[in-house]
PDB file of C-alpha atoms in Angstrom:
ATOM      1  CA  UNK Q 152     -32.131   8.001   0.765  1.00 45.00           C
ATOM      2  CA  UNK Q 153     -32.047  11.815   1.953  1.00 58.00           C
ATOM      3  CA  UNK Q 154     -31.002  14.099   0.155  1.00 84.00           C
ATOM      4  CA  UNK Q 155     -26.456  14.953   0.835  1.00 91.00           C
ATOM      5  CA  UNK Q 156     -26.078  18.672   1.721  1.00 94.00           C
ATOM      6  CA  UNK Q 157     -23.841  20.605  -0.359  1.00 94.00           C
ATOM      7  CA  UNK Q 158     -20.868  22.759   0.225  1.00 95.00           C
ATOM      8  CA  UNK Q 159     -21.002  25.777  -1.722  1.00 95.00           C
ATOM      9  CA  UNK Q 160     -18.673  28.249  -0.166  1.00 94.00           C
ATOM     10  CA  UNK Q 161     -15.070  27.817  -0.339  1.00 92.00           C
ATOM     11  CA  UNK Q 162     -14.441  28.961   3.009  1.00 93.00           C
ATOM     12  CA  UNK Q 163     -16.381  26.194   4.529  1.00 94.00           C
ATOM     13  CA  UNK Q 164     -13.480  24.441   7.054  1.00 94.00           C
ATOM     14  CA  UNK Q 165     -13.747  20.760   5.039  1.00 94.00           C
ATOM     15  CA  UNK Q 166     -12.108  22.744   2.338  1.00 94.00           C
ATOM     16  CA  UNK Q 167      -9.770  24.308   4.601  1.00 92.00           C
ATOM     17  CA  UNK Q 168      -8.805  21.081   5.863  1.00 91.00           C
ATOM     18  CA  UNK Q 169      -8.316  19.382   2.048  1.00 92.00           C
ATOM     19  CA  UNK Q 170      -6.159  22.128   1.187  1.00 89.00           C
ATOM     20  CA  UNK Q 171      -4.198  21.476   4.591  1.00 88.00           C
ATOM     21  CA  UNK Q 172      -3.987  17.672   4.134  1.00 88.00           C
ATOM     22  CA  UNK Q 173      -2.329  17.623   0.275  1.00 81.00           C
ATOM     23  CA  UNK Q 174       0.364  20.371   1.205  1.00 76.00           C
ATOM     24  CA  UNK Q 175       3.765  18.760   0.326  1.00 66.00           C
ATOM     25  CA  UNK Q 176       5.410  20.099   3.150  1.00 58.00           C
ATOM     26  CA  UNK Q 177       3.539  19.088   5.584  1.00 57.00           C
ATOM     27  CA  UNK Q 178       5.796  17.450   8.841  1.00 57.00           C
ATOM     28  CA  UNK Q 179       3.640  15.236  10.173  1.00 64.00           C
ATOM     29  CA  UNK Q 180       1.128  13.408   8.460  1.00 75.00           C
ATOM     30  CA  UNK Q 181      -1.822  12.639  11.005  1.00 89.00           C
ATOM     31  CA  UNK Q 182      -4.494  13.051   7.876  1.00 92.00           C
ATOM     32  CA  UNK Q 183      -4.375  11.982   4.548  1.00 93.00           C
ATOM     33  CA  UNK Q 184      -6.973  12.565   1.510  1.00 93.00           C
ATOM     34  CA  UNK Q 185      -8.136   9.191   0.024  1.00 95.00           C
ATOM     35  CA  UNK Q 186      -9.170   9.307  -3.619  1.00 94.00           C
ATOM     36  CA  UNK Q 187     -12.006   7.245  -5.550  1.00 93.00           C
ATOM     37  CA  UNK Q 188     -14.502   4.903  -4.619  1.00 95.00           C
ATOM     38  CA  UNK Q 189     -12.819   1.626  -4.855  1.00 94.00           C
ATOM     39  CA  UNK Q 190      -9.909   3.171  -2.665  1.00 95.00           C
ATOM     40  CA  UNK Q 191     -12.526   4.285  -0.017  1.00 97.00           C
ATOM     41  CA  UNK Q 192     -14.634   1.318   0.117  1.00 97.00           C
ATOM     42  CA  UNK Q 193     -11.969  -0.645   0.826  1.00 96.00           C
ATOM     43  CA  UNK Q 194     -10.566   1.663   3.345  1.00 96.00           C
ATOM     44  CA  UNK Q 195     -13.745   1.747   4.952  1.00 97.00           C
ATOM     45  CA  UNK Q 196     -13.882  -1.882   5.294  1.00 96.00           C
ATOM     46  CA  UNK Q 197     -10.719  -2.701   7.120  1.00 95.00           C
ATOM     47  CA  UNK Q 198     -11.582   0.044   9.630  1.00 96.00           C
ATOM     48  CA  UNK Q 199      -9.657   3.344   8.444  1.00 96.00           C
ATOM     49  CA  UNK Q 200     -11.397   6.180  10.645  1.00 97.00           C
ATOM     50  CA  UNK Q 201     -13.149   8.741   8.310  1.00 97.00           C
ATOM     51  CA  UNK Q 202     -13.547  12.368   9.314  1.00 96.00           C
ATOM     52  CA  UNK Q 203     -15.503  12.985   6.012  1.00 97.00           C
ATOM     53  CA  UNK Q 204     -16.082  11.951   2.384  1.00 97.00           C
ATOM     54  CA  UNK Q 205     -17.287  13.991  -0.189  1.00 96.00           C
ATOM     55  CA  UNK Q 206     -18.600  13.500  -4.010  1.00 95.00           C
ATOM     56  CA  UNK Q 207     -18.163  16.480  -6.505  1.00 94.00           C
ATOM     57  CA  UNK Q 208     -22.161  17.606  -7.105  1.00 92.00           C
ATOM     58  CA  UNK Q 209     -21.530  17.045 -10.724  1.00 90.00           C
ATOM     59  CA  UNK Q 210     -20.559  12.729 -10.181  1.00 86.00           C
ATOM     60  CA  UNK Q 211     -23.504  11.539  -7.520  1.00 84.00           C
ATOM     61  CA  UNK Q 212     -21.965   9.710  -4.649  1.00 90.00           C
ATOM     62  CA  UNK Q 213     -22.768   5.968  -5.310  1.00 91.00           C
ATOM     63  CA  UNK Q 214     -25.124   3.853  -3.689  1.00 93.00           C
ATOM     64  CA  UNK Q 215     -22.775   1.475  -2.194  1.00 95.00           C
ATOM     65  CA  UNK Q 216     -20.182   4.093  -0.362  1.00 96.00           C
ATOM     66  CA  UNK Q 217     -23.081   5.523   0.610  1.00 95.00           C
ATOM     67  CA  UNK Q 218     -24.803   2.645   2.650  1.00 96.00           C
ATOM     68  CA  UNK Q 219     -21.000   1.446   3.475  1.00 97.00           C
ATOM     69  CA  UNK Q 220     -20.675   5.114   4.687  1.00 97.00           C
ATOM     70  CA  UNK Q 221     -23.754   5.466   6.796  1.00 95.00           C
ATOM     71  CA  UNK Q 222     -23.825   2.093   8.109  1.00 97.00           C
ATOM     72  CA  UNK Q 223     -20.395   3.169   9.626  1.00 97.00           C
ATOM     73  CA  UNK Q 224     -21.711   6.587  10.941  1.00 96.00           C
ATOM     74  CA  UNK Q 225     -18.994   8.559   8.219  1.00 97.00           C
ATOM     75  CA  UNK Q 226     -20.715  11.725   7.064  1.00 96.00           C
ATOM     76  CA  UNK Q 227     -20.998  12.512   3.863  1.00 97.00           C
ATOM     77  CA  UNK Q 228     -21.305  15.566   1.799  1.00 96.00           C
ATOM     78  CA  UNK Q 229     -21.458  16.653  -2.057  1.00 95.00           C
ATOM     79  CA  UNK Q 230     -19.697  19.121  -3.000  1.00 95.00           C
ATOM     80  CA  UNK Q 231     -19.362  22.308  -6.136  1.00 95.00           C
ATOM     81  CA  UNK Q 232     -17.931  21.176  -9.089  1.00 93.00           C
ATOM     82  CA  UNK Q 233     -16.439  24.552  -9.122  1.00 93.00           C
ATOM     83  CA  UNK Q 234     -14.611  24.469  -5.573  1.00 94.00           C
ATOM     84  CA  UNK Q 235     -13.746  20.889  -6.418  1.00 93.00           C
ATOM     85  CA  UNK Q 236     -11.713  22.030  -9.707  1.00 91.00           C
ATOM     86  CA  UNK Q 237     -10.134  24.975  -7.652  1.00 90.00           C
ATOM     87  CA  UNK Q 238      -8.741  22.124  -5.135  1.00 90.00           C
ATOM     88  CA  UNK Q 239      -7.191  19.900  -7.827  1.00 86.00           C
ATOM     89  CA  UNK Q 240      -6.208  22.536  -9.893  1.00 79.00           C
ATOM     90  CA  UNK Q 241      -3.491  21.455 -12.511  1.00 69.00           C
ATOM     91  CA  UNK Q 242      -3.993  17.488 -11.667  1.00 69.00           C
ATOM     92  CA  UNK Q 243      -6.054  14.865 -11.889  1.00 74.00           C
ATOM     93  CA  UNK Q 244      -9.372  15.690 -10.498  1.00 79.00           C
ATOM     94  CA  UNK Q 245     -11.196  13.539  -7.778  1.00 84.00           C
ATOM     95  CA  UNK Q 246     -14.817  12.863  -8.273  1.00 90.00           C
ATOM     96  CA  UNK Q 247     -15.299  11.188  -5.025  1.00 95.00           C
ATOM     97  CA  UNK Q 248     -12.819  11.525  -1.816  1.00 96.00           C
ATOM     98  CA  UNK Q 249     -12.280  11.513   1.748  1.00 96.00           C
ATOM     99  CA  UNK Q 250     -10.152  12.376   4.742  1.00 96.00           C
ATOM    100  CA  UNK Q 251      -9.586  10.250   6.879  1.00 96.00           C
ATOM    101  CA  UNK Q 252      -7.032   9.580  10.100  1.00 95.00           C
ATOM    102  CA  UNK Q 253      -3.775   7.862   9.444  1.00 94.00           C
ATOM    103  CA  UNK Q 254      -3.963   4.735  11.411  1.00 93.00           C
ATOM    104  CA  UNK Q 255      -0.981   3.246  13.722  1.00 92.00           C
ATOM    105  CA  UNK Q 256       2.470   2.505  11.951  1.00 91.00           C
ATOM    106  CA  UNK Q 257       2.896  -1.008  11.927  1.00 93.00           C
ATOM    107  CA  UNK Q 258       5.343  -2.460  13.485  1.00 94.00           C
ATOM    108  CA  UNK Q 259       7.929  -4.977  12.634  1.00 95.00           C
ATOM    109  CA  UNK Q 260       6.054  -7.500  15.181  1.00 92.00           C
ATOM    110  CA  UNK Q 261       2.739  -6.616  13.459  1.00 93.00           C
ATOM    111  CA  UNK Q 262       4.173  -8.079  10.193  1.00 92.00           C
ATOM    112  CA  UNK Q 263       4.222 -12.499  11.116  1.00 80.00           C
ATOM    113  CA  UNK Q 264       0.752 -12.500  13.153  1.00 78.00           C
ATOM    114  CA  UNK Q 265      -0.624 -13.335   9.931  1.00 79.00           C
ATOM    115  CA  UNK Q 266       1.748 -16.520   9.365  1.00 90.00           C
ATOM    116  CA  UNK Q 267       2.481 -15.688   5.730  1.00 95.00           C
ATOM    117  CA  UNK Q 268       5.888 -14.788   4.246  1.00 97.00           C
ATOM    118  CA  UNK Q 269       7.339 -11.592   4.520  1.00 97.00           C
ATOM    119  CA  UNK Q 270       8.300  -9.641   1.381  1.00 98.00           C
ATOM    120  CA  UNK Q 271      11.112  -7.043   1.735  1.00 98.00           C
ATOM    121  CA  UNK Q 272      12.026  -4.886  -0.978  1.00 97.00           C
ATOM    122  CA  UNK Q 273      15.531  -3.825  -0.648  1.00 96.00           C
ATOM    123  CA  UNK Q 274      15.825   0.196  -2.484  1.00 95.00           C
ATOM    124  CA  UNK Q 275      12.857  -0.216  -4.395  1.00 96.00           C
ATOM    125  CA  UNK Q 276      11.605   3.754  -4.717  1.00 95.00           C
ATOM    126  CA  UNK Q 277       8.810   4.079  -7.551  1.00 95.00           C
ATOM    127  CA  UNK Q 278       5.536   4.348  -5.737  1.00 96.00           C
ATOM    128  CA  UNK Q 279       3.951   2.378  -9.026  1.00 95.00           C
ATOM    129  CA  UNK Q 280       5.789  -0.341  -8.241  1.00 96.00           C
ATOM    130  CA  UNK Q 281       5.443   0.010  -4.869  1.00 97.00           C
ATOM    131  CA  UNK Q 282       1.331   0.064  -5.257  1.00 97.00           C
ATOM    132  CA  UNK Q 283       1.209  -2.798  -7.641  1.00 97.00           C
ATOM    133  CA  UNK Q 284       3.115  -5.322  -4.844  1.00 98.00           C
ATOM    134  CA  UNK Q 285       1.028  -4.155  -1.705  1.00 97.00           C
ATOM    135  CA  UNK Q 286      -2.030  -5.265  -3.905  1.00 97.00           C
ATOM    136  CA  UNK Q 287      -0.449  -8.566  -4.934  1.00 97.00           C
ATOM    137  CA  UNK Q 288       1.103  -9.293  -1.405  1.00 97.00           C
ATOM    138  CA  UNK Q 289      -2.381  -9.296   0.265  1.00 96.00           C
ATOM    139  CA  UNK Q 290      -3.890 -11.248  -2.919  1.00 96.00           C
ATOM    140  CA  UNK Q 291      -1.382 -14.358  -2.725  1.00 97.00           C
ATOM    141  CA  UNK Q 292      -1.156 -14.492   1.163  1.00 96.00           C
ATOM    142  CA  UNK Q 293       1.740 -12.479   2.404  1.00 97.00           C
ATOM    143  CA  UNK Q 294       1.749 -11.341   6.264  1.00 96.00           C
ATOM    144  CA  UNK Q 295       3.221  -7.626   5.330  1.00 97.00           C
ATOM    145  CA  UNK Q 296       5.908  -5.993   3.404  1.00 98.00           C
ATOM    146  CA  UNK Q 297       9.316  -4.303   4.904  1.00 98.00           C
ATOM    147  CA  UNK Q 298      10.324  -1.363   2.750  1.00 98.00           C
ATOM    148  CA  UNK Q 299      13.648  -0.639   3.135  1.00 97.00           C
ATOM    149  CA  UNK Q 300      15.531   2.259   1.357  1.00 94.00           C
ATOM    150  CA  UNK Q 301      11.976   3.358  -0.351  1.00 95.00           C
ATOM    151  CA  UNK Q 302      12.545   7.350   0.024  1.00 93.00           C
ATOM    152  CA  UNK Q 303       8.712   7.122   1.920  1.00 93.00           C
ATOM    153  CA  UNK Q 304       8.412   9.403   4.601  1.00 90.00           C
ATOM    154  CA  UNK Q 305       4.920   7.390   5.586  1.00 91.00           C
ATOM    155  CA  UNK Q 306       2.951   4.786   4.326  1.00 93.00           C
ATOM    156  CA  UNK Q 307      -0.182   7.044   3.930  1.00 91.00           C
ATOM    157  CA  UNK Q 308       1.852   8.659   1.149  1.00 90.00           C
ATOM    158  CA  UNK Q 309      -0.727  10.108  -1.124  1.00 88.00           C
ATOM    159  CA  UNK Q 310       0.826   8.232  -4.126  1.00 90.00           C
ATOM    160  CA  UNK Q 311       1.046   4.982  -2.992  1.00 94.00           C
ATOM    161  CA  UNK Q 312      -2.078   5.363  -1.905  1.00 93.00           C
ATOM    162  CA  UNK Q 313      -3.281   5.781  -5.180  1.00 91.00           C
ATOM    163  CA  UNK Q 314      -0.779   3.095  -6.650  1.00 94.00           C
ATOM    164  CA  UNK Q 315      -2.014   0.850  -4.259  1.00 95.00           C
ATOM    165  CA  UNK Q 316      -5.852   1.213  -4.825  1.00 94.00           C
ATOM    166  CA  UNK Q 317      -6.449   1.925  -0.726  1.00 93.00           C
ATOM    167  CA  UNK Q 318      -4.999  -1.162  -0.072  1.00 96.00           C
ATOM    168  CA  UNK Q 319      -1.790  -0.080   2.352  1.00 96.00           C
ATOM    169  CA  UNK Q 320      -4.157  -0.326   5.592  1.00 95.00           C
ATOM    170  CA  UNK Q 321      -4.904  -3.511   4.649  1.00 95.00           C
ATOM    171  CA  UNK Q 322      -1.828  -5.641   5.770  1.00 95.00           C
ATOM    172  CA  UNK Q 323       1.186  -4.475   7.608  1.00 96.00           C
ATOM    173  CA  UNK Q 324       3.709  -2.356   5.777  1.00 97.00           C
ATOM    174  CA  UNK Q 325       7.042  -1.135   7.917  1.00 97.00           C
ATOM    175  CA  UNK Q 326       9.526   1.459   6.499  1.00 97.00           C
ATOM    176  CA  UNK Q 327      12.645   0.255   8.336  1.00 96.00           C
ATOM    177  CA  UNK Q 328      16.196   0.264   7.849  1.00 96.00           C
ATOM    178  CA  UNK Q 329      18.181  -2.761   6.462  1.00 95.00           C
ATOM    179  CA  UNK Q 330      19.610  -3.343  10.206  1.00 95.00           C
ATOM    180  CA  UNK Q 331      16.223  -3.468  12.187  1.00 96.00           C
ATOM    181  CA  UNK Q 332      14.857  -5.237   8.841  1.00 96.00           C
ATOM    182  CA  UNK Q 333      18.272  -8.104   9.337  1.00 96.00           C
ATOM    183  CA  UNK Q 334      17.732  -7.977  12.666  1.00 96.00           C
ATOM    184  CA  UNK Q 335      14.072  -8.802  12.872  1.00 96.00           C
ATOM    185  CA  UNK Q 336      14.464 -11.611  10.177  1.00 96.00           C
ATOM    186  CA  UNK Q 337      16.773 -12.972  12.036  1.00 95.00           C
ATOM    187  CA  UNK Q 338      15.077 -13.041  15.716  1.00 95.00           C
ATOM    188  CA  UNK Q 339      12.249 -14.641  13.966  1.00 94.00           C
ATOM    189  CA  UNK Q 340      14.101 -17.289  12.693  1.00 94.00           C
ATOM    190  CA  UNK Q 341      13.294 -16.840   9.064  1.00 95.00           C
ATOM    191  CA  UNK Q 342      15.594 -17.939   5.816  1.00 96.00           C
ATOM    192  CA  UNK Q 343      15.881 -15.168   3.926  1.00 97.00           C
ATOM    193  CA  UNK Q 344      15.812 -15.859   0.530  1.00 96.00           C
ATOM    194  CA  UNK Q 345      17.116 -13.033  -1.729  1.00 96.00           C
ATOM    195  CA  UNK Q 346      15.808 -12.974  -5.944  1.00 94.00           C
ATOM    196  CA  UNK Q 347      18.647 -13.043  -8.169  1.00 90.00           C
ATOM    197  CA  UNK Q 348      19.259 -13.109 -11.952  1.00 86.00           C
ATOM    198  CA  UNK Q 349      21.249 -16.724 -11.619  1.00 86.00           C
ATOM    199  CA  UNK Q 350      20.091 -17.554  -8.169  1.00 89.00           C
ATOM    200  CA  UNK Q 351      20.985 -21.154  -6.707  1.00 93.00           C
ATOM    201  CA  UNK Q 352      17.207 -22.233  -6.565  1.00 94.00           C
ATOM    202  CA  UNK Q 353      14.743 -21.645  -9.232  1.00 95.00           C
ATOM    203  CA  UNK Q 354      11.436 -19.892  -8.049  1.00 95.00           C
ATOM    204  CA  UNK Q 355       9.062 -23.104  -8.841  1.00 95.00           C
ATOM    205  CA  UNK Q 356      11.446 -24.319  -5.833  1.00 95.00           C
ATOM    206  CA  UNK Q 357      10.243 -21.749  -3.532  1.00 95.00           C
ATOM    207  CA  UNK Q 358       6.820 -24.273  -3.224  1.00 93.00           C
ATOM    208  CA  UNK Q 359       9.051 -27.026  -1.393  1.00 91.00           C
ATOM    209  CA  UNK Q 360       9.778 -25.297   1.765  1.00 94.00           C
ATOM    210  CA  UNK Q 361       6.753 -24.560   4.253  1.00 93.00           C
ATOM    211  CA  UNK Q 362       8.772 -22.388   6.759  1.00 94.00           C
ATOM    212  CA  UNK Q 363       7.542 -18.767   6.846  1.00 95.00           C
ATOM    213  CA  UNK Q 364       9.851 -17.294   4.595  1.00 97.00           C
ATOM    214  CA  UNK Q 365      11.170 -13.566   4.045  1.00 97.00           C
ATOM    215  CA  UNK Q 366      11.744 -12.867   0.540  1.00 98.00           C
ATOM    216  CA  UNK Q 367      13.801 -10.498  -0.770  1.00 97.00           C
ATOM    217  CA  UNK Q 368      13.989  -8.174  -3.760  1.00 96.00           C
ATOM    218  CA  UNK Q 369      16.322  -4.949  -4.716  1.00 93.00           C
ATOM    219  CA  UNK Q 370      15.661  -2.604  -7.196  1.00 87.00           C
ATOM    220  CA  UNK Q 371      16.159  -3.404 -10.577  1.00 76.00           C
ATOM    221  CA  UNK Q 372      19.562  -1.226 -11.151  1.00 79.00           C
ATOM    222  CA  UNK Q 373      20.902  -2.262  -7.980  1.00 79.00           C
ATOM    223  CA  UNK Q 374      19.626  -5.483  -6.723  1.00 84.00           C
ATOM    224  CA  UNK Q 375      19.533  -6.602  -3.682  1.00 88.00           C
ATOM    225  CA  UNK Q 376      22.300  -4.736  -0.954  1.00 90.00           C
ATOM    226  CA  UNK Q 377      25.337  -6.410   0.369  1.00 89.00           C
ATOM    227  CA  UNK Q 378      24.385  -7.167   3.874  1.00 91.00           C
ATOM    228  CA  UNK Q 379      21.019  -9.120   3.027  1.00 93.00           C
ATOM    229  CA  UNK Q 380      22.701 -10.732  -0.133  1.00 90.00           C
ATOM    230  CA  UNK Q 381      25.780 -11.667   2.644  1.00 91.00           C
ATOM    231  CA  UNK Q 382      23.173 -12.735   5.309  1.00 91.00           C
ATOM    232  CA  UNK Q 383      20.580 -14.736   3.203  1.00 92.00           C
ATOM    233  CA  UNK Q 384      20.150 -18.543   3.450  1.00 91.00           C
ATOM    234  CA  UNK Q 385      19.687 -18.916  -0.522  1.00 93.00           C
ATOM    235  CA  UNK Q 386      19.733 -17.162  -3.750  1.00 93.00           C
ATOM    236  CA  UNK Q 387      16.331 -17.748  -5.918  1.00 95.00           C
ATOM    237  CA  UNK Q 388      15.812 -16.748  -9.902  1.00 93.00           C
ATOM    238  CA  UNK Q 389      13.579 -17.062 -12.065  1.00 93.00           C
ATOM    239  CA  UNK Q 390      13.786 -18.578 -15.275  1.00 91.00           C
ATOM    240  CA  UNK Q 391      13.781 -16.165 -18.150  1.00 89.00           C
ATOM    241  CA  UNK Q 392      14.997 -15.743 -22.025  1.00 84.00           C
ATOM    242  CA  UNK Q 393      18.289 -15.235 -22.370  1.00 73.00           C
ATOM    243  CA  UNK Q 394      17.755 -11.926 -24.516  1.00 61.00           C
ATOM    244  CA  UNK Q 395      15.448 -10.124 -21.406  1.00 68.00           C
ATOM    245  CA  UNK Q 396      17.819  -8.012 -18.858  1.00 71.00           C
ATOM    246  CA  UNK Q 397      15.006  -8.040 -16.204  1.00 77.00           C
ATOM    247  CA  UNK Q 398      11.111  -8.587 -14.501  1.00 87.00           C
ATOM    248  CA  UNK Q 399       9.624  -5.543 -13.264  1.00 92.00           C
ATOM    249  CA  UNK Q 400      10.282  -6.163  -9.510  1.00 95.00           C
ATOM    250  CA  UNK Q 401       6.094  -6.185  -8.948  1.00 96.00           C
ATOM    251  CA  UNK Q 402       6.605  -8.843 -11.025  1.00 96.00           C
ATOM    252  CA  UNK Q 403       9.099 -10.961  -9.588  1.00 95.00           C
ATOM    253  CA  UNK Q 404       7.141 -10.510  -6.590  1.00 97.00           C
ATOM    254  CA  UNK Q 405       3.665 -11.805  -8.273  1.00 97.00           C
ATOM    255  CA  UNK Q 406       5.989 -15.085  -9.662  1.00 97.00           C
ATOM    256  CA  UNK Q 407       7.709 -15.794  -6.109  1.00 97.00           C
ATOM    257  CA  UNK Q 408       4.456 -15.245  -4.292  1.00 98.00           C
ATOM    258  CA  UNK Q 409       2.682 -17.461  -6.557  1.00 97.00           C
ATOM    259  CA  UNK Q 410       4.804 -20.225  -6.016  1.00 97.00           C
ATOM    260  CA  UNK Q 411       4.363 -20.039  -2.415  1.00 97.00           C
ATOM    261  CA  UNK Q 412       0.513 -20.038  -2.859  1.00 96.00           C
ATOM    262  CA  UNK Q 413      -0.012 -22.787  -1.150  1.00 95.00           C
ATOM    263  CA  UNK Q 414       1.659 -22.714   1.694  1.00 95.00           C
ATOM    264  CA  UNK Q 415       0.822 -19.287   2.472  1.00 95.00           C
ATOM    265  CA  UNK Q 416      -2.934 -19.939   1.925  1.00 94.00           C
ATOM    266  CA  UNK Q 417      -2.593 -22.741   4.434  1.00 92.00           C
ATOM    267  CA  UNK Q 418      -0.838 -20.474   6.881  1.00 89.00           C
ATOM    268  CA  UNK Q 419      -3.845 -18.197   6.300  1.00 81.00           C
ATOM    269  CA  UNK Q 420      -6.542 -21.237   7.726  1.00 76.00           C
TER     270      UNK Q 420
END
């Protein structure tokens, strides 16, 4: 393959434009930075529009972005080590990255097209979490997460992008409130079925039903919010020693979603 150009001059405008995309304060997000091959890759692949990708000149650009990168027309540039460290200064440094365009918002109507249940997590705010549950939502066949309450101002938050390993293009994910979120679930004619500590089902009961299902989770300090607990069609728990307070809620999602498995992978057919 050719050889990449380099950029060697920190006034060059792609390092303009990184410095302009990870600003905090920025008030509307239509680029974000991307971080790491994996992340990118699978960005790439679901059709995220690139303005650029670059690899620091000290950590050559792999083989595979690169073909995955040119065989989508994405160009592709090294760049100094040195202006590289001045861009992440005081964090963790980036050997490979990108910009790329924020796609659409999904919308609440984006979320069933994909016939799976519907996971809604109810004042759920660390990104980590956050991250961990897009990943295992697309894994065990969920049609796209509601976050209600989440403190994200946009799903192409640089954390959860990280948290989530590229993955939040990848299925629908709507920031909502909990009335358009009740309101939705409701016009759609799902049971809502809210995860409890002493819930009237347990979760291996979740496999029974093969309606489309929104499940619900709060936060693990406040559970789940009075008008979804007030509105749901059943309480579900899962099964734990007595002496344990509580699952991490990425978790309880992984368990619930796994008993679902196969009705969700049917619903994917």
């Amino acid at each position: 393959m050719a050889e990449l150009d380099t950029i060697v001059n920190i006034s060059d405008p792609a390092v303009q434009r990184i410095i302009d995309v990870t600003r905090s304060s920025r008030s509307s997000i239509k680029t974000v930075l991307i971080e790491d091959v994996e992340p990118l890759m699978q960005c790439i692949r679901v059709g995220v529009d690139f303005v650029e990708i670059y690899s620091s000149s000290e950590s050559p650009i792999s083989d595979e972005l690169l073909a995955l990168c040119r065989s989508h027309d994405i160009p592709v540039r090294l760049m100094d080590s040195s202006i590289v460290n001045q861009l992440f200064k005081g964090e963790r440094k980036a050997k490979t990255f990108g910009i790329a365009r924020v796609p659409r918002p999904a919308k609440l109507g984006d979320i069933t097209d994909g016939g799976g249940d519907v996971v809604v997590l109810d004042g759920v705010k660390i990104v980590g979490n956050i991250g961990a549950i897009v990943r295992t939502s697309l894994a065990l066949g969920a049609s796209g997460i509601i976050l209600v309450d989440s403190d994200l101002t946009s799903i192409a938050d640089r954390r959860l992008l990280r948290a989530s390993r590229g993955y939040v293009f990848s299925l629908p994910i709507v920031l909502s409130s909990r009335e358009n979120a009740m309101a939705f679930i409701r016009d759609r004619g799902m049971p809502l079925m809210v995860l409890e500590a002493d819930g009237e089902l347990e979760v291996k009961d979740l496999g029974d039903n093969d309606e489309q299902l929104a499940l619900l989770f709060g936060s693990e300090k406040g559970g789940p919010s009075d008008l979804f607990r007030e509105a749901s069609s059943t309480s579900v728990s899962i099964p734990m020693i007595s002496s344990t307070e509580s699952l991490n809620v990425s978790v309880s999602v992984g368990i619930a979603l796994h008993a679902r498995i196969r009705r969700n992978f049917a619903a994917k057919r």
